[in-house]
Tab-separated table of C-alpha atoms in Angstrom:
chain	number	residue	atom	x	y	z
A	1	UNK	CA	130.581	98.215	363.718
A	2	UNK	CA	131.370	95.839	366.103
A	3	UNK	CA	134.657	95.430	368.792
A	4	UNK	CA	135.298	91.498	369.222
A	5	UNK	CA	136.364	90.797	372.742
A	6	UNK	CA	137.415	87.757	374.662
A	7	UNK	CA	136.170	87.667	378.587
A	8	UNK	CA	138.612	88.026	381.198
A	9	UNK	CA	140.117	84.936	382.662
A	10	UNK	CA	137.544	83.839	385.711
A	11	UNK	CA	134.798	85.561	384.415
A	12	UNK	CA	131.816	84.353	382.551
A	13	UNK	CA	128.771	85.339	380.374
A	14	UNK	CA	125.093	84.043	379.733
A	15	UNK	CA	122.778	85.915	377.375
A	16	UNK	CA	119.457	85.975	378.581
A	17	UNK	CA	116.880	87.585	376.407
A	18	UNK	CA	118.689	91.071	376.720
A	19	UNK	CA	120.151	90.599	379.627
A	20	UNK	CA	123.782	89.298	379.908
A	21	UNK	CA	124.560	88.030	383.936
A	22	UNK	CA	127.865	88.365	384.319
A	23	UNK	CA	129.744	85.556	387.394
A	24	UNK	CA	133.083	87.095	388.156
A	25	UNK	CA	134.831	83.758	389.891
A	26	UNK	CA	137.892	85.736	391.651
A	27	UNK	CA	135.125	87.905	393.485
A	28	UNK	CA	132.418	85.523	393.625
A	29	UNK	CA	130.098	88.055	392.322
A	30	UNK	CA	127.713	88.111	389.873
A	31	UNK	CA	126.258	91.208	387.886
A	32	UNK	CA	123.491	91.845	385.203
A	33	UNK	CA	123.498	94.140	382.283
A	34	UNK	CA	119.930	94.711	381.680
A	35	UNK	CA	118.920	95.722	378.475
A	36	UNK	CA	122.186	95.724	376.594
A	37	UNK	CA	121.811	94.288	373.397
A	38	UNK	CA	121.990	97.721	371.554
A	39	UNK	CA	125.894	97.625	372.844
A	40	UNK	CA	127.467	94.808	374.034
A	41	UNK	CA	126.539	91.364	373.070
A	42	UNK	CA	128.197	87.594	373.138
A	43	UNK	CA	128.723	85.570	369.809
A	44	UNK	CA	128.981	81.566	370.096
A	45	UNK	CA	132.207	80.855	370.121
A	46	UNK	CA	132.250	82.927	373.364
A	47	UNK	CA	133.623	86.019	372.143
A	48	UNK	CA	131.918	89.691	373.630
A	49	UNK	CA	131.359	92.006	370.931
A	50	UNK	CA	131.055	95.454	372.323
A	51	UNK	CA	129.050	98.030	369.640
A	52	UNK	CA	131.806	101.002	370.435
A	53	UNK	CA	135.324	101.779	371.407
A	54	UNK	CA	134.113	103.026	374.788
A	55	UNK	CA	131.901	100.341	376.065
A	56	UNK	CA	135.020	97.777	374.859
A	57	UNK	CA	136.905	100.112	376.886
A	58	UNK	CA	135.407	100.551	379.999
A	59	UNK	CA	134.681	96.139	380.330
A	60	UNK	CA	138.187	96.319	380.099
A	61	UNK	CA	139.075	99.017	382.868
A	62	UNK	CA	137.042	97.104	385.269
A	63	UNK	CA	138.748	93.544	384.671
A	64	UNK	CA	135.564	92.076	382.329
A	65	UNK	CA	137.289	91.723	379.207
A	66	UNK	CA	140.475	91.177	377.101
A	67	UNK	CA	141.885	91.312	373.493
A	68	UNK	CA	143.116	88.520	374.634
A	69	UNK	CA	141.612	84.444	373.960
A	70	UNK	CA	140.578	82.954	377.302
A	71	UNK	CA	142.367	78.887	377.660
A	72	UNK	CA	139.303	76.678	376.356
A	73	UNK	CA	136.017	76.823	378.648
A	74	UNK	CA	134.253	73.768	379.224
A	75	UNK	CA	130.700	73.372	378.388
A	76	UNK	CA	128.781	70.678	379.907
A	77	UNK	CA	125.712	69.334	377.420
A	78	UNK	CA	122.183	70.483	378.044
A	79	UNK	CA	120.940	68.648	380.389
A	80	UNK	CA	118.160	65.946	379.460
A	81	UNK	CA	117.655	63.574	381.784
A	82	UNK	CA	117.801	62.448	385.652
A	83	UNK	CA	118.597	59.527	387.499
A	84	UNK	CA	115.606	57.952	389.731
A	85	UNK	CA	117.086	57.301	393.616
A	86	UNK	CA	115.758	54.845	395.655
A	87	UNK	CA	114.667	55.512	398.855
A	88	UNK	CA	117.029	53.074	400.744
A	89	UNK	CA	120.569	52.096	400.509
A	90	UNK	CA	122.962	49.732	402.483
A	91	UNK	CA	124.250	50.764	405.835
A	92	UNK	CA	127.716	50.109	404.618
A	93	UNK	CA	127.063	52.560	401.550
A	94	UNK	CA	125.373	54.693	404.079
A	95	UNK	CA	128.181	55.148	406.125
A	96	UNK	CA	130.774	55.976	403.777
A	97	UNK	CA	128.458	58.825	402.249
A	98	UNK	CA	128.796	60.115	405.969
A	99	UNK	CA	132.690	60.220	405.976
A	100	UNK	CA	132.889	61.475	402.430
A	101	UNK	CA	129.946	64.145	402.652
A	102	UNK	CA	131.616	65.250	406.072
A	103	UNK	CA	135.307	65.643	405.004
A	104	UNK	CA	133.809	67.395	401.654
A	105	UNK	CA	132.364	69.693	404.450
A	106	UNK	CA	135.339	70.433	406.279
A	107	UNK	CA	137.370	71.115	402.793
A	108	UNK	CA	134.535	73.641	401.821
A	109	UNK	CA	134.736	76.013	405.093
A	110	UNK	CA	136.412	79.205	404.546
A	111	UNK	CA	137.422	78.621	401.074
A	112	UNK	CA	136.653	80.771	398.347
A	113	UNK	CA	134.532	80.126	394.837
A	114	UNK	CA	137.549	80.023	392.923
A	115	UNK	CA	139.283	77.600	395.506
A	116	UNK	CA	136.094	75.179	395.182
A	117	UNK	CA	136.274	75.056	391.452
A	118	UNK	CA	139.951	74.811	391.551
A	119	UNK	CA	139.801	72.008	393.733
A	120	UNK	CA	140.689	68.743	392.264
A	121	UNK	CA	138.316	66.104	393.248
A	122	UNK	CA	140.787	63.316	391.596
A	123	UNK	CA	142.738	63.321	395.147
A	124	UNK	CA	139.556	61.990	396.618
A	125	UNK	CA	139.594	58.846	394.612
A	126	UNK	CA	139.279	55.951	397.091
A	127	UNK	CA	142.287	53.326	396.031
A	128	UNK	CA	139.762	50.358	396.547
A	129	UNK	CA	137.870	51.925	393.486
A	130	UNK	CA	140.465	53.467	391.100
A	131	UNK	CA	140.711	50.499	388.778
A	132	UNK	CA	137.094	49.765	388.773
A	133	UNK	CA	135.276	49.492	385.532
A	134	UNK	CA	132.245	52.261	384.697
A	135	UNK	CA	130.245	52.602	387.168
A	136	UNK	CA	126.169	51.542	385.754
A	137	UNK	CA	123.152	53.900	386.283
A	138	UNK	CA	122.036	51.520	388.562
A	139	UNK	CA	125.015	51.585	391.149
A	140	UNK	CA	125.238	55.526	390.463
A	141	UNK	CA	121.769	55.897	391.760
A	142	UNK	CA	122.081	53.498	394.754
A	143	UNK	CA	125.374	55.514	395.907
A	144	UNK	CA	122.932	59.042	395.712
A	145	UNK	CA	120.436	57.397	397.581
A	146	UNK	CA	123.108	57.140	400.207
A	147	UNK	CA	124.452	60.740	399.737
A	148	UNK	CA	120.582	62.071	400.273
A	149	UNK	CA	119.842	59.470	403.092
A	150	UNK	CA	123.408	60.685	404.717
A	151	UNK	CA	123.257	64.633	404.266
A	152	UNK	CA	120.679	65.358	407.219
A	153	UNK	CA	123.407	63.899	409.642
A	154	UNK	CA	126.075	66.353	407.674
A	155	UNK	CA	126.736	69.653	410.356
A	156	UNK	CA	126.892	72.987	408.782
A	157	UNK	CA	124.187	72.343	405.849
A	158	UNK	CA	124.468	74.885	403.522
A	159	UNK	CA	123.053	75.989	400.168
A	160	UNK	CA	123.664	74.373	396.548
A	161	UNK	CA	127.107	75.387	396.124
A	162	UNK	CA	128.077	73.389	399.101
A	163	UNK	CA	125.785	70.070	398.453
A	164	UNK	CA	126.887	70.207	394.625
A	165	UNK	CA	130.718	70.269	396.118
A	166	UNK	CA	129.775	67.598	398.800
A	167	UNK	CA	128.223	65.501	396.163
A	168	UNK	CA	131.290	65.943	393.581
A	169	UNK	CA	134.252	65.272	396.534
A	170	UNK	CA	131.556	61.698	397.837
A	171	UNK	CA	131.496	60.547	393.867
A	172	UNK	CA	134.660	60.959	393.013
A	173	UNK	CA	135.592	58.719	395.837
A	174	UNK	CA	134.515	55.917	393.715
A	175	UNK	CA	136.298	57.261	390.420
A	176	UNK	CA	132.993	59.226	389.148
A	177	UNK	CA	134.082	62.296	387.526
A	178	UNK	CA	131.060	64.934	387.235
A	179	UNK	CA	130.928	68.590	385.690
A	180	UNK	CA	129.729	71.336	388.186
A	181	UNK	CA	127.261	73.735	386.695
A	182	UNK	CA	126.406	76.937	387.330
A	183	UNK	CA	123.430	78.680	385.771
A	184	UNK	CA	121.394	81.750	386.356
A	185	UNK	CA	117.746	83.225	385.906
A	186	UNK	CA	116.448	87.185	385.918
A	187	UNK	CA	113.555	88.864	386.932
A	188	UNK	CA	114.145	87.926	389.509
A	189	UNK	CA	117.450	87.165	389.744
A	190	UNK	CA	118.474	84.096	390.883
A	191	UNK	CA	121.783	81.417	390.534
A	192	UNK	CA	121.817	77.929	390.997
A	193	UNK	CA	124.604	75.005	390.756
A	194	UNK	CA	124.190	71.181	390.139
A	195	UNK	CA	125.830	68.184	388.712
A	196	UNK	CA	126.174	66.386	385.747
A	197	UNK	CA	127.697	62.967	383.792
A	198	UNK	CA	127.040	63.597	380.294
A	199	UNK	CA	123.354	65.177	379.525
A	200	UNK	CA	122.095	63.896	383.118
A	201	UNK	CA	121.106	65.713	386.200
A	202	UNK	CA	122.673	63.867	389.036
A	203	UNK	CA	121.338	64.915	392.967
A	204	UNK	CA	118.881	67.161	391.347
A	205	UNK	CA	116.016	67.550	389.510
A	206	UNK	CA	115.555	68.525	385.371
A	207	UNK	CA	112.833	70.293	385.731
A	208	UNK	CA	114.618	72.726	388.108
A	209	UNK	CA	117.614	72.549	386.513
A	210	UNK	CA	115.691	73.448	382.967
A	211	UNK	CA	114.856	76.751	384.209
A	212	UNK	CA	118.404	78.256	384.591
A	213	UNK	CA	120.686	79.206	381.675
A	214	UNK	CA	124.260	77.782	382.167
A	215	UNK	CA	127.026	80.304	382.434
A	216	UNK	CA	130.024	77.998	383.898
A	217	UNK	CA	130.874	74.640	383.746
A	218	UNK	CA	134.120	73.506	386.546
């Protein structure tokens, strides 16, 4: 018999092999049950189902779990494909991938994984651009080149979570709205976070991106 549960709100699950990782957004944590598929596992739709009263119990003592349906989680597509970037770009592009990557910089200091995520990169949207039509794969990968050429002159470089949130707050300047995903590997552990438009990898690469299972889309 089997105990259908919903995860908490902020938290998320990825079934990997046996393993389920575990990314608890309100503590920007994650955890890994190794080995659980004898008592807990995750159906399709989302749902946990736990294999007894106590282990339904005890993931929802410690905040994991609720009878309770989550609001709708987004789910970006597999990813598929990836933009090519030039190597150069115009100075002008150049310098406003400066301004936005370093006020994207100063918004991500001291502010939590939750706050990130939460953010709303719509207020970013640079009036000269808000009416414009859809931006082509051509202009998309022009503006990265200017993002890449731009980030070495960006203080206080920091890890994925921080390029993926510079990269978001620079593209939505130009009305370019982008999912943020987060994905995660075992043995050994590791987590990772990119972008995408549809199925394609944008400021990374596939083949990295292929070898992480997503757990959260923002």
């Amino acid at each position: 018999m089997t105990l259908p549960l919903w995860p908490a709100p902020h938290v998320h699950f990825a079934t990997i092999d046996t393993d389920i990782v575990l990314l608890d957004v309100a503590r920007d944590r994650y955890d890994c049950l190794t080995d659980c598929a004898p008592w807990l596992t995750t159906d399709e739709d989302g749902r946990l189902l736990a294999g007894d009263t106590e282990t339904a119990e005890a993931l929802i003592d410690m905040g994991f779990a609720s009878h309770a349906p989550p609001p709708p989680v987004r789910r970006a597509p597999l990813p598929q494909r990836e933009l090519t970037i030039p190597v150069r770009s115009p100075r002008r592009a150049l310098a406003r991938a400066l301004v936005a990557q370093a006020t994207a910089t100063a918004i991500f200091q001291k502010r939590s994984l939750l706050e990130l995520i939460r953010f709303n990169p719509g207020r970013a949207v640079d009036p000269a651009f808000q009416d414009r039509a859809p931006v082509s794969e051509t202009r998309l990968a022009s503006l990265l080149s200017a993002a890449r050429l731009a980030r070495p002159w960006i203080p206080f470089e920091g890890e994925c979570l921080q390029r993926a949130f510079q990269l978001r707050y620079y593209l939505a300047r130009f009305g370019i709205a982008t999912d943020w995903v987060f994905g995660v590997r075992t043995w050994p552990f590791s987590a990772h976070c990119w972008l995408q438009i549809g199925d394609m990898v944008v400021g990374d690469r596939l083949e990295r991106v292929r070898r992480y299972t997503p757990i959260m889309t923002a």
